[in-house]
Coordinates of C-alpha atoms and ligand atoms in Angstrom, one line a residue:
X1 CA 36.9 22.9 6.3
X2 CA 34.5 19.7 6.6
X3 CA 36.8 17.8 4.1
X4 CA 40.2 18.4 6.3
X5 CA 38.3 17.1 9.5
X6 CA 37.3 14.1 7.6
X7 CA 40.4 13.2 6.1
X8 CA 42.0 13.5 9.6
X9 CA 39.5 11.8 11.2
X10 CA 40.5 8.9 8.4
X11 CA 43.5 8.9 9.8
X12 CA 42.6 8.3 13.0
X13 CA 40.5 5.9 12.8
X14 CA 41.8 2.9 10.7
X15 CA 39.8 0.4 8.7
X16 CA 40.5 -1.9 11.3
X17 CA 39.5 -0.6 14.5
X18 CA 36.3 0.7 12.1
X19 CA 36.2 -3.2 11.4
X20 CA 36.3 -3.9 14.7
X21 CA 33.9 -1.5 16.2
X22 CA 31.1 -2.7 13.4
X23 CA 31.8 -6.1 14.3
X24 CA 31.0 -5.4 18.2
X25 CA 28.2 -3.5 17.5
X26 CA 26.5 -5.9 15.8
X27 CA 27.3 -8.5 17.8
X28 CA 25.9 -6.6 20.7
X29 CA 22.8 -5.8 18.7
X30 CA 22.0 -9.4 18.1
X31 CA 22.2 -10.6 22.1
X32 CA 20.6 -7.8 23.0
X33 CA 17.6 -8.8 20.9
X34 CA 18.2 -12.7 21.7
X35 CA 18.0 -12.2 25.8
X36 CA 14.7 -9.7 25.2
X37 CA 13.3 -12.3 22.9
X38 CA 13.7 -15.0 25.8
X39 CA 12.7 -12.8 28.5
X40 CA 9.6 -11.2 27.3
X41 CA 8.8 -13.4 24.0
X42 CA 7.9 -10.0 22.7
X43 CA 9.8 -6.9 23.5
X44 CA 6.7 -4.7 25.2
X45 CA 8.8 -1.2 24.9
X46 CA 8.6 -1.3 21.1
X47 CA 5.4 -0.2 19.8
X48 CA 4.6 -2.8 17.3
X49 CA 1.8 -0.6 15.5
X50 CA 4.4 1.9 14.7
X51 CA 6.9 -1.2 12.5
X52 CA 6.3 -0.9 9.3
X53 CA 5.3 -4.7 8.7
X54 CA 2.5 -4.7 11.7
X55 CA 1.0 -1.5 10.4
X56 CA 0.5 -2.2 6.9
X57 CA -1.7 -5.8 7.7
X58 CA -4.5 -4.0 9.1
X59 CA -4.6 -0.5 9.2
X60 CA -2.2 0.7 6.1
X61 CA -4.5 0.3 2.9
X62 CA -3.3 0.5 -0.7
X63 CA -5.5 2.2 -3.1
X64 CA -4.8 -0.3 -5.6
X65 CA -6.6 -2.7 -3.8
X66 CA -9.9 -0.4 -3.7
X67 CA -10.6 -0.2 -7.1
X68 CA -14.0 1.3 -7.0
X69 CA -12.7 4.4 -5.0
X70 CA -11.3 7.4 -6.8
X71 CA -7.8 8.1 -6.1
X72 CA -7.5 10.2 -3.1
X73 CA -5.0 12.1 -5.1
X74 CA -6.4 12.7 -8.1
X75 CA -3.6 14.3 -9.7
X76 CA -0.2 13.8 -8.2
X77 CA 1.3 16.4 -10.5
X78 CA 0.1 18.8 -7.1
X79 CA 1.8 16.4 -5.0
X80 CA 5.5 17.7 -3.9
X81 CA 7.1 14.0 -4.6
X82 CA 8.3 14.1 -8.1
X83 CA 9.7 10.8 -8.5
X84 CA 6.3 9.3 -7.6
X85 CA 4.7 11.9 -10.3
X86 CA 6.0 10.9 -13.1
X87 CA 5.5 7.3 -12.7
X88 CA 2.2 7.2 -11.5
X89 CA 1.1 9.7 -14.6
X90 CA 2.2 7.4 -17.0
X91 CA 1.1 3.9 -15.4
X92 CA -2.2 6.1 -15.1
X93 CA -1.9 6.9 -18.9
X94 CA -1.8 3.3 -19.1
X95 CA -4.7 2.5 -17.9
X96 CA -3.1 0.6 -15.0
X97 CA -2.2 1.8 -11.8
X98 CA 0.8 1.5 -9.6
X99 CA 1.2 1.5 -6.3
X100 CA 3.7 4.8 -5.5
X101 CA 4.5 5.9 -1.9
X102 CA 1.7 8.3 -1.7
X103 CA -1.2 5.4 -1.8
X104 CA -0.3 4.6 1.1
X105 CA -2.7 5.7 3.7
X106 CA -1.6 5.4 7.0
X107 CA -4.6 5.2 9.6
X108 CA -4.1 6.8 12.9
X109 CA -6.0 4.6 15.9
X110 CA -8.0 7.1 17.8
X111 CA -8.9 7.6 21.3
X112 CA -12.1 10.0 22.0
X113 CA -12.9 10.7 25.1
X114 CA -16.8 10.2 26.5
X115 CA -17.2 13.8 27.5
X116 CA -20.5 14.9 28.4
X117 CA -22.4 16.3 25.6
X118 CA -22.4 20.4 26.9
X119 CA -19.1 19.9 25.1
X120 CA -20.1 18.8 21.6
X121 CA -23.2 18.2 20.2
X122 CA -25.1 19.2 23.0
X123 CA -23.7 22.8 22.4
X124 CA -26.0 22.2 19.4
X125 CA -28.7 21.7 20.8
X126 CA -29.0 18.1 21.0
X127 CA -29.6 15.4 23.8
X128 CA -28.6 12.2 24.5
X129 CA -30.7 9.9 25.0
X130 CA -30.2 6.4 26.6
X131 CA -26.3 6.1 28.3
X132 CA -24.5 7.6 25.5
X133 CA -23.2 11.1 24.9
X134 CA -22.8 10.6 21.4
X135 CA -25.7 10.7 18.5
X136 CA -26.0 7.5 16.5
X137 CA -24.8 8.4 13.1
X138 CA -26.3 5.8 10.9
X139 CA -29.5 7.6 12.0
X140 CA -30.0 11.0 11.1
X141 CA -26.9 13.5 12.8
X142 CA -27.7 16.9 14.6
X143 CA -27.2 19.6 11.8
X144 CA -24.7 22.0 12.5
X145 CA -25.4 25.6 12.9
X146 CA -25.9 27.9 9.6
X147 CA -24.4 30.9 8.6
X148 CA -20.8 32.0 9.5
X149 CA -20.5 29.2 11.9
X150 CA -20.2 27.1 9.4
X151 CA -16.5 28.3 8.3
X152 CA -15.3 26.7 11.5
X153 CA -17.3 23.4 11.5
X154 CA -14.1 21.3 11.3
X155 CA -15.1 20.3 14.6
X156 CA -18.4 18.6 14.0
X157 CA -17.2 16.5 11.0
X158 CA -14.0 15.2 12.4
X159 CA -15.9 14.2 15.5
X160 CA -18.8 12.4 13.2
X161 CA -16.1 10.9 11.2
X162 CA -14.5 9.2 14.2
X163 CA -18.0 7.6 15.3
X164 CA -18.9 6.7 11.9
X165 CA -15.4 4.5 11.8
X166 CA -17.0 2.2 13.9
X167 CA -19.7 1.1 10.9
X168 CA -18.6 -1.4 9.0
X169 CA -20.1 -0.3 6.2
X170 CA -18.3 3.0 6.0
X171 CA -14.9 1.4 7.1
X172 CA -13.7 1.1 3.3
X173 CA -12.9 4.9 2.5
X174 CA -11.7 5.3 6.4
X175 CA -8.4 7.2 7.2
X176 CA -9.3 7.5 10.9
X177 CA -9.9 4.4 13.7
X178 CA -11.7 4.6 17.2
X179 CA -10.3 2.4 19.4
X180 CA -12.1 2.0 22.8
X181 CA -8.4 1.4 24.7
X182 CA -6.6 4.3 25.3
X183 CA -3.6 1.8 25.4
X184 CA -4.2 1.3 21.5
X185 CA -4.2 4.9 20.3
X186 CA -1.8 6.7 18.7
X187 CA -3.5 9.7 19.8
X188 CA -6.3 11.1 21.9
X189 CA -9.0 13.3 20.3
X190 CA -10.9 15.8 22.9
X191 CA -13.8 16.6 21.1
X192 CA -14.6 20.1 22.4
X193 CA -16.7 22.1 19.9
X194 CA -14.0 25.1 20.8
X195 CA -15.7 27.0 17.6
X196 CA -19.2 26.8 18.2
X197 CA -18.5 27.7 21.6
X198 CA -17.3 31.0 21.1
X199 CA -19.6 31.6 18.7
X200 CA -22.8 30.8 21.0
X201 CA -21.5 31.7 24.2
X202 CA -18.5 34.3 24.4
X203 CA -20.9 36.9 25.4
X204 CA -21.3 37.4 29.0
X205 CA -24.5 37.3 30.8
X206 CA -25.5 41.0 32.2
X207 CA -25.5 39.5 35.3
X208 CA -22.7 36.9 35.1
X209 CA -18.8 37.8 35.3
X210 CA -18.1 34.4 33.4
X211 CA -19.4 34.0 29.7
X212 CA -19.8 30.3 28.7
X213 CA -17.7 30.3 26.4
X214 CA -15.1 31.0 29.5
X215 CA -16.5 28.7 31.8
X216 CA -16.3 25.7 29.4
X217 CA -12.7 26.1 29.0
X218 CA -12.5 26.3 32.4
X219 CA -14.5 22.9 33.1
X220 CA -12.3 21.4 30.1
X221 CA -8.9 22.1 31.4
X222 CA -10.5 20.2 34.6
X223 CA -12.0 17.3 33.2
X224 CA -8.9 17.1 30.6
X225 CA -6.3 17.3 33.4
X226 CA -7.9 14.9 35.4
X227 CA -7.8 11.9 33.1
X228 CA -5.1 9.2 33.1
X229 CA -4.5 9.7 29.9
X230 CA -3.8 13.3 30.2
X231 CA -1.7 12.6 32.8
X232 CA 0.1 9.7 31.2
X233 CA 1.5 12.2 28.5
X234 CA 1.0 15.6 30.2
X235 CA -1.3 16.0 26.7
X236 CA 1.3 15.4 24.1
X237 CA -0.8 12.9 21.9
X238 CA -3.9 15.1 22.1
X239 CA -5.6 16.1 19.7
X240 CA -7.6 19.9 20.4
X241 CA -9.6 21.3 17.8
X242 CA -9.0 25.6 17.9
X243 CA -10.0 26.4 14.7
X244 CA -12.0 29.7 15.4
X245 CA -9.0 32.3 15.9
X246 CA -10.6 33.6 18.9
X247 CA -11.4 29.9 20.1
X248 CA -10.2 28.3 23.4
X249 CA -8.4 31.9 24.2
X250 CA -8.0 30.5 28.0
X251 CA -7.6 27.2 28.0
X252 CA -4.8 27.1 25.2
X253 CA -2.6 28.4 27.4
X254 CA -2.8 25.0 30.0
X255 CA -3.6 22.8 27.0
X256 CA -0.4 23.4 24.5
X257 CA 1.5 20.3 24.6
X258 CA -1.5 18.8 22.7
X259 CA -1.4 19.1 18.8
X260 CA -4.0 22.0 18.1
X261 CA -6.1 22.0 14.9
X262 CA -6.2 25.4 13.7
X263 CA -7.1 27.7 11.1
X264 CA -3.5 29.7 11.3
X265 CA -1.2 30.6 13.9
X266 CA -1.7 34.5 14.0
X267 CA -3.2 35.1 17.4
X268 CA -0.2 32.2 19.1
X269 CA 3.3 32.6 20.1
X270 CA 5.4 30.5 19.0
X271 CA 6.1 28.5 22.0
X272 CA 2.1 27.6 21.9
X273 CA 1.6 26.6 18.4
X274 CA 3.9 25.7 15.9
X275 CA 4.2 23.9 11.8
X276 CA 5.9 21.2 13.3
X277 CA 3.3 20.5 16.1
X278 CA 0.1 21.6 15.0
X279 CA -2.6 20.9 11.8
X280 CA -3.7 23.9 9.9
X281 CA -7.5 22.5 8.4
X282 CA -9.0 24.5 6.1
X283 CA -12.2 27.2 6.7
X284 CA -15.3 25.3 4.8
X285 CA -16.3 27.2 2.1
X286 CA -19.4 29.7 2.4
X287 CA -19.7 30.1 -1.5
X288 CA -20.9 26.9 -3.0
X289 CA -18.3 24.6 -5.2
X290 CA -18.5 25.9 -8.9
X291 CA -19.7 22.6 -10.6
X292 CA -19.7 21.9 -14.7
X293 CA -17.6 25.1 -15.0
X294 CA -17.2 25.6 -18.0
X295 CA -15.9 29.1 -17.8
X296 CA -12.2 30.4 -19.1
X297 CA -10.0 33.0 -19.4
X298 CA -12.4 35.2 -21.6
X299 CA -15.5 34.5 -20.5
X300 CA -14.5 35.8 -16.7
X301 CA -14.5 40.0 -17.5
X302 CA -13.6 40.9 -14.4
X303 CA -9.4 40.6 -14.1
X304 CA -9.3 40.7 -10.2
X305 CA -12.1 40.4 -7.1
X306 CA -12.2 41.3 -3.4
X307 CA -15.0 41.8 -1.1
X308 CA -14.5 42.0 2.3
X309 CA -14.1 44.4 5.4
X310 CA -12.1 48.0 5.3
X311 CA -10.5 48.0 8.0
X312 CA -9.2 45.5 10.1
X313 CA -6.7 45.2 13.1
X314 CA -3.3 44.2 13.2
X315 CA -2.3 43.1 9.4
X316 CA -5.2 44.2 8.0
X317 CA -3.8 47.8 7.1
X318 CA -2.8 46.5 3.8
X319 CA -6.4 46.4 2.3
X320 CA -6.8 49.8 2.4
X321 CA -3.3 50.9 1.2
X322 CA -4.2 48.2 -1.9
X323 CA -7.8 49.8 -2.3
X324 CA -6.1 53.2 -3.0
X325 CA -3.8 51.6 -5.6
X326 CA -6.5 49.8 -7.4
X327 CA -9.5 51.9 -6.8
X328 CA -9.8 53.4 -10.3
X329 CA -9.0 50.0 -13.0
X330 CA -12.0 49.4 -14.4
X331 CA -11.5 45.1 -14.5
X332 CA -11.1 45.3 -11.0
X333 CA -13.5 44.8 -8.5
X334 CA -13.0 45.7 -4.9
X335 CA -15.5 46.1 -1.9
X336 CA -15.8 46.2 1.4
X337 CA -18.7 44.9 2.8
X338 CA -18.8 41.1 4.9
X339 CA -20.1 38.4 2.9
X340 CA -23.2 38.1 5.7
X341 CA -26.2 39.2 4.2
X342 CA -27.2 38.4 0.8
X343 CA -23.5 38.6 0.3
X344 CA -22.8 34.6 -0.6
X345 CA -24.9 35.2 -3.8
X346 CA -23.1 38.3 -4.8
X347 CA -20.3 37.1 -3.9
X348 CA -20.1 33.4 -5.8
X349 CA -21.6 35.6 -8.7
X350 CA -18.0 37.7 -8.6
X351 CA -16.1 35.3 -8.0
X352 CA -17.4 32.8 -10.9
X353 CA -17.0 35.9 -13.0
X354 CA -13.4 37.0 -12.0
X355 CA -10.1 35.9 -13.6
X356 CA -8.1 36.2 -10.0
X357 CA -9.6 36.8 -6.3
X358 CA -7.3 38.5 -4.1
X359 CA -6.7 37.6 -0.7
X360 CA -5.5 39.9 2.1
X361 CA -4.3 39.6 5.4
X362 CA -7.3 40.5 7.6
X363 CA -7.1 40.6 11.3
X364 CA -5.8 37.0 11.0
X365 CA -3.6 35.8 8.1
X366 CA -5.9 33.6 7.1
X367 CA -9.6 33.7 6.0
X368 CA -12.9 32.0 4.6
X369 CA -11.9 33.8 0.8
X370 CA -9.1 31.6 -0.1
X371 CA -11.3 28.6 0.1
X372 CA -14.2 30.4 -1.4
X373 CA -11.8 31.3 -4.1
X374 CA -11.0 27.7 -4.8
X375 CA -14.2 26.4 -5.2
X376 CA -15.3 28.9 -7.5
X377 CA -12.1 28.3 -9.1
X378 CA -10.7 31.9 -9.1
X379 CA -7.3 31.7 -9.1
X380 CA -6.3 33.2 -5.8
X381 CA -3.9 36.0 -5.0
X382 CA -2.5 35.9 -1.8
X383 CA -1.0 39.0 0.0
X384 CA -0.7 37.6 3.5
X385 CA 3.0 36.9 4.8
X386 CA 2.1 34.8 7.8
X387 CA 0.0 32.6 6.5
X388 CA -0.2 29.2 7.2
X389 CA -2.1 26.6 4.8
X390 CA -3.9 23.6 4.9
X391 CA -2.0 20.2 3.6
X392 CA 1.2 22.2 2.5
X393 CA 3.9 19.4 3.4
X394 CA 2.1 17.6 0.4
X395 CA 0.6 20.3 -1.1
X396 CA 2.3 23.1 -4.0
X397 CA 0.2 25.9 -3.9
X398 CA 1.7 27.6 -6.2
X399 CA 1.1 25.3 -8.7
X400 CA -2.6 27.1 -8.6
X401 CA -2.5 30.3 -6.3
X402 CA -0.4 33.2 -6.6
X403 CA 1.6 35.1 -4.0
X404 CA 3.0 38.6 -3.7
X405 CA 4.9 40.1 -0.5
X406 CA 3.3 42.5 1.1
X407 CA 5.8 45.1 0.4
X408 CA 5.8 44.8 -3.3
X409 CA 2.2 44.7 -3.1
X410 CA 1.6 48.1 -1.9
X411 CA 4.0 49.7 -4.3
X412 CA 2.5 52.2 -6.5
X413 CA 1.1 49.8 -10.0
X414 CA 3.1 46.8 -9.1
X415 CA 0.1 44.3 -8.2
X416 CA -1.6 45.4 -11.6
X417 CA 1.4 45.3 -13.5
X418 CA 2.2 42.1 -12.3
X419 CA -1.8 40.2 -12.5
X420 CA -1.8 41.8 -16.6
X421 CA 1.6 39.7 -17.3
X422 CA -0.3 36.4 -16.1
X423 CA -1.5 35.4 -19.8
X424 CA -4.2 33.2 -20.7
X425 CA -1.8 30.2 -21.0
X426 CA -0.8 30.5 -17.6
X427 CA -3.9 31.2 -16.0
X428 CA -6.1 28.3 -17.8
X429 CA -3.1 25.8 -16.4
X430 CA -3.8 27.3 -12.7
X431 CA -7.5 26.8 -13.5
X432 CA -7.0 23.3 -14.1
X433 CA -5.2 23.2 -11.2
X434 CA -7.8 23.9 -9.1
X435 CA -10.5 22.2 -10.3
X436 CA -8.1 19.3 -9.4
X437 CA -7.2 20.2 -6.0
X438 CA -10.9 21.7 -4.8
X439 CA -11.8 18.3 -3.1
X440 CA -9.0 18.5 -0.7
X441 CA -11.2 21.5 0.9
X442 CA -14.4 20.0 1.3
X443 CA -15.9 18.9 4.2
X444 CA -18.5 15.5 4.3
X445 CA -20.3 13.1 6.0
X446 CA -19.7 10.3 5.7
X447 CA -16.6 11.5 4.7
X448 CA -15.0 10.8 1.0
X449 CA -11.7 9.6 -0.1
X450 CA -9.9 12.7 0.0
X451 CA -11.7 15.3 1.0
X452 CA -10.8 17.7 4.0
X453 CA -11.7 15.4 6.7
X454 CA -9.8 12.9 5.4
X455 CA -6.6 14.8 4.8
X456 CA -7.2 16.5 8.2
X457 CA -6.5 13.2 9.5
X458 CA -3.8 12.3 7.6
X459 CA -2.1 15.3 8.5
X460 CA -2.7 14.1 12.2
X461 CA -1.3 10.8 11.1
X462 CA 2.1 12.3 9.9
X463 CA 2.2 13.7 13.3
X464 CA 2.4 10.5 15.3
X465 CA 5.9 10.0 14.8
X466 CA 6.9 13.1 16.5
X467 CA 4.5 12.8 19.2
X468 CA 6.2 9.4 19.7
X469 CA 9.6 10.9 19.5
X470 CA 8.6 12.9 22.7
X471 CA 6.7 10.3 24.9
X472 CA 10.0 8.1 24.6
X473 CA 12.1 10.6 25.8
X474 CA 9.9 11.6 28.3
X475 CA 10.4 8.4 29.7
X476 CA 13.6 8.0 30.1
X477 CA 14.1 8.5 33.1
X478 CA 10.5 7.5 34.6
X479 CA 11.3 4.2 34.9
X480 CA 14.8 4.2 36.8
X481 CA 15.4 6.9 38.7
X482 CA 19.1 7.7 38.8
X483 CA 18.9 8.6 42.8
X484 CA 16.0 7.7 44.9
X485 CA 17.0 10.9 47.7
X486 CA 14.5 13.0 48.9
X487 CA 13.4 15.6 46.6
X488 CA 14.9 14.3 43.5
X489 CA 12.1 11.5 43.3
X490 CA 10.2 13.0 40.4
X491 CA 12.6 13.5 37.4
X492 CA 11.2 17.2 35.7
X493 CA 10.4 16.7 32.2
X494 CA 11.4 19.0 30.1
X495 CA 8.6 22.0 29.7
X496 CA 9.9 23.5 26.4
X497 CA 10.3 20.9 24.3
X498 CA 9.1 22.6 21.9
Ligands
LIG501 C1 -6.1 -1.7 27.6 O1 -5.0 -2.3 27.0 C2 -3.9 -2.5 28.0 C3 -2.7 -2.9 27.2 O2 -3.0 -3.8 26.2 C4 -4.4 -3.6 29.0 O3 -3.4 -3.8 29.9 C5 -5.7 -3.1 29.7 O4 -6.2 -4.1 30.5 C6 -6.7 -2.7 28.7 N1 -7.8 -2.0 29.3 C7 -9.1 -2.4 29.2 C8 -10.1 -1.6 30.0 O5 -9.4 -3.3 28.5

């Protein structure tokens, strides 16, 4: 069908008139650009940071040119472009290396705005002194609170990272730029601790209706919707940080057009959060990274490990269908119990002891196991349809975790069946896997080539053209109103753009 459309189309059009239309078009092209060139000297519509050539002088780096920093991807082999694989393996085998596509790092120019500190670090406790709301980070930081909290702390080092951008010294490994100009940002980061405040405040008061948690989200939305940025984009080139899956319950709802950072997408409709708009990060680790393993197949008796709670809501019916089915093997361990108490120890002991951890949908897809998993490099098994994860447009995961449908899970031996076929050969190469990958999932300060706060951003950065995309089309019709009669002043913009 395509092919007889084409060949009449051929027909149609001749080479000539095709001749002719290229001619005109180009020709049009080229005074377009001469009379904007004499007008303005520079065309101010086209945003100069977002050509190629004006990006890569400043604020695109090459590794190659920053020798004494590891490679921020260590092993490409993960990475889904092929054609760069194989050529940067062998350069690397080498012992030179070659710039490939993926070195380049693309720094996103950030705007954050000065919001009081009952938003962010004052929510730990902390006080500004002097005129700033912000703690000076080449002096000691505010720690971050311990325990579970931790899990959802993507907030506190994204928001240190962006101040320590601003020290030269730290500005070699950066992927991330403050700018003090809205004007020069490609996007606008609200640094809300969303996490922590749910965490610390979503109880109510006895004697208050509100809890904290609500009333912050409630002062946000205010404070947000009153800035001229906000208004300049209706939030589209905002960046929200939601990673708690019970976070900013209220306030998503007013704040969606902004690009949400989030741990998965399981308590948001669709039209609120979305792959294509939003940033999955990844939970930090409770179980500390396995370093020196020098484990292997044989030396891990245990063929499969889960800990974790009974019952849960929602999708978490499937743990206790697969506790039935693999109650009574002997290599498998499987507990229910939260990792809260003395459960970290316990736990990294299992998992540094077990072949495969599994990982089941909870009342959220997601959960803190898969990334404790992967730093004790227990290759993990994931039984979770909706899950979103971290990194995955340049990230193969199966190249080191394994994952079964839920409804071949639950059949009678199949999970079992299927973890005994994974030989030794197999598994080792998914071990070496992760022990190559783990650094993606770790959170620093400062932060390091590569690691989770780095990649966060360049996950944000491979946003910006989208949120682009929009803005421009939002204005097309701010600037010239097609009719100036009453009532038709203020062209809509589209509300599900999305
Ligand atoms: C921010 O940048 C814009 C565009 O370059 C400029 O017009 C404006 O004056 C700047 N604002 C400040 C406060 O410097």
């Amino acid at each position: 069908m395509p092919d007889r459309i084409a060949s009449s189309l051929k027909g149609v059009v001749s080479r000539k008139s095709m001749f002719f239309f290229f001619t005109m078009t180009s020709f049009l092209f080229l005074m377009s650009w001469f009379f904007l060139l004499r007008s303005t000297g520079r065309p101010h519509f086209i945003d100069h940071n977002l050509l190629p050539n004006s990006k890569l002088d400043g604020t695109t780096k090459s590794q190659t040119q920053n020798p004494n920093v590891e490679s921020s991807f260590g092993n490409r082999a993960i990475l889904v472009d092929s054609e760069d694989v194989e050529e940067s393996e062998s350069s690397e085998k080498n012992g030179g290396r070659k710039c490939s596509r993926n070195d380049q790092v693309i720094v996103p120019k950030v705007f954050m705005y000065d919001m009081p500190s009952e938003f962010h670090f004052g929510l730990l406790d902390w006080k500004p002194s002097g005129k700033s709301v912000w703690p000076d980070v080449r002096a000691a930081i505010p720690g971050y609170a311990g325990g579970l909290n931790l899990q959802h702390s993507i907030e506190f080092w994204l928001t240190l990272d962006i101040l320590a951008s601003e020290i030269s010294q730290a500005s070699k490994a950066r992927t991330v730029i403050r700018v003090r100009n809205s004007s020069d940002a490609d996007i606008v980061f609200v640094p809300f601790f969303s996490s922590l405040s749910y965490n610390k405040y979503s109880k109510a008061n006895p004697h208050e209706k509100k809890s904290g948690n609500k009333m912050l989200q409630e002062k946000l939305v205010k404070y947000l919707t009153a800035q001229e940025e906000w208004k300049r984009s209706g939030g589209k080139d905002h960046v929200i940080l939601a990673h708690h899956p019970n976070s900013m319950l209220d306030a998503r709802m007013q704040l969606w057009p902004a690009t949400f950072i989030l741990s998965d997408f399981g308590r948001y409709p669709p039209n609120i959060a979305s792959v294509e708009k939003d940033v999955i990060a990844p939970y930090k680790h409770l179980i500390s990274s396995y370093v020196n393993d020098a484990s292997n197949f044989d030396s891990r008796p245990t063929l499969l490990y889960f800990q974790g709670a009974i019952y849960r809501k929602d999708g978490g019916w499937a743990r206790q269908e697969l506790y039935y089915l693999l109650k009574d093997e002997n290599d498998v361990h499987f507990s229910f119990g939260s990792i809260q108490k003395d459960g970290v120890k316990k736990a990294s002991e299992g998992m540094r002891s077990s072949k495969f951890c599994l990982n089941i949908a909870g009342d959220t897809p997601s959960s803190n196991r898969l990334f404790d998993a992967i730093a004790s490099h227990c290759v993990p098994v994931i039984i979770s349809d909706e899950i979103e994860l971290p990194f995955e447009d340049v990230l193969d995961y199966s190249e080191f975790c394994i994952f079964v449908p839920t409804r071949d899970a639950i059949k009678e031996k199949f999970l079992i069946n299927f973890i005994r076929s994974i030989g030794k050969k197999e598994w080792t190469r998914m071990w070496n896997k992760l022990k190559e990958v783990e650094h993606f999932f770790e959170y620093h300060f400062p932060s390091k080539e590569g690691d989770a706060v780095q990649m966060i951003w360049q996950a944000v950065a491979r946003k910006v053209p989208a949120i682009r995309l929009k803005l421009n089309k939002d204005r097309r019709f701010s600037r010239f109103p097609p009719s100036t009669e009453k009532g038709l002043k203020s062209i809509p913009t589209p509300r599900n753009f999305w």
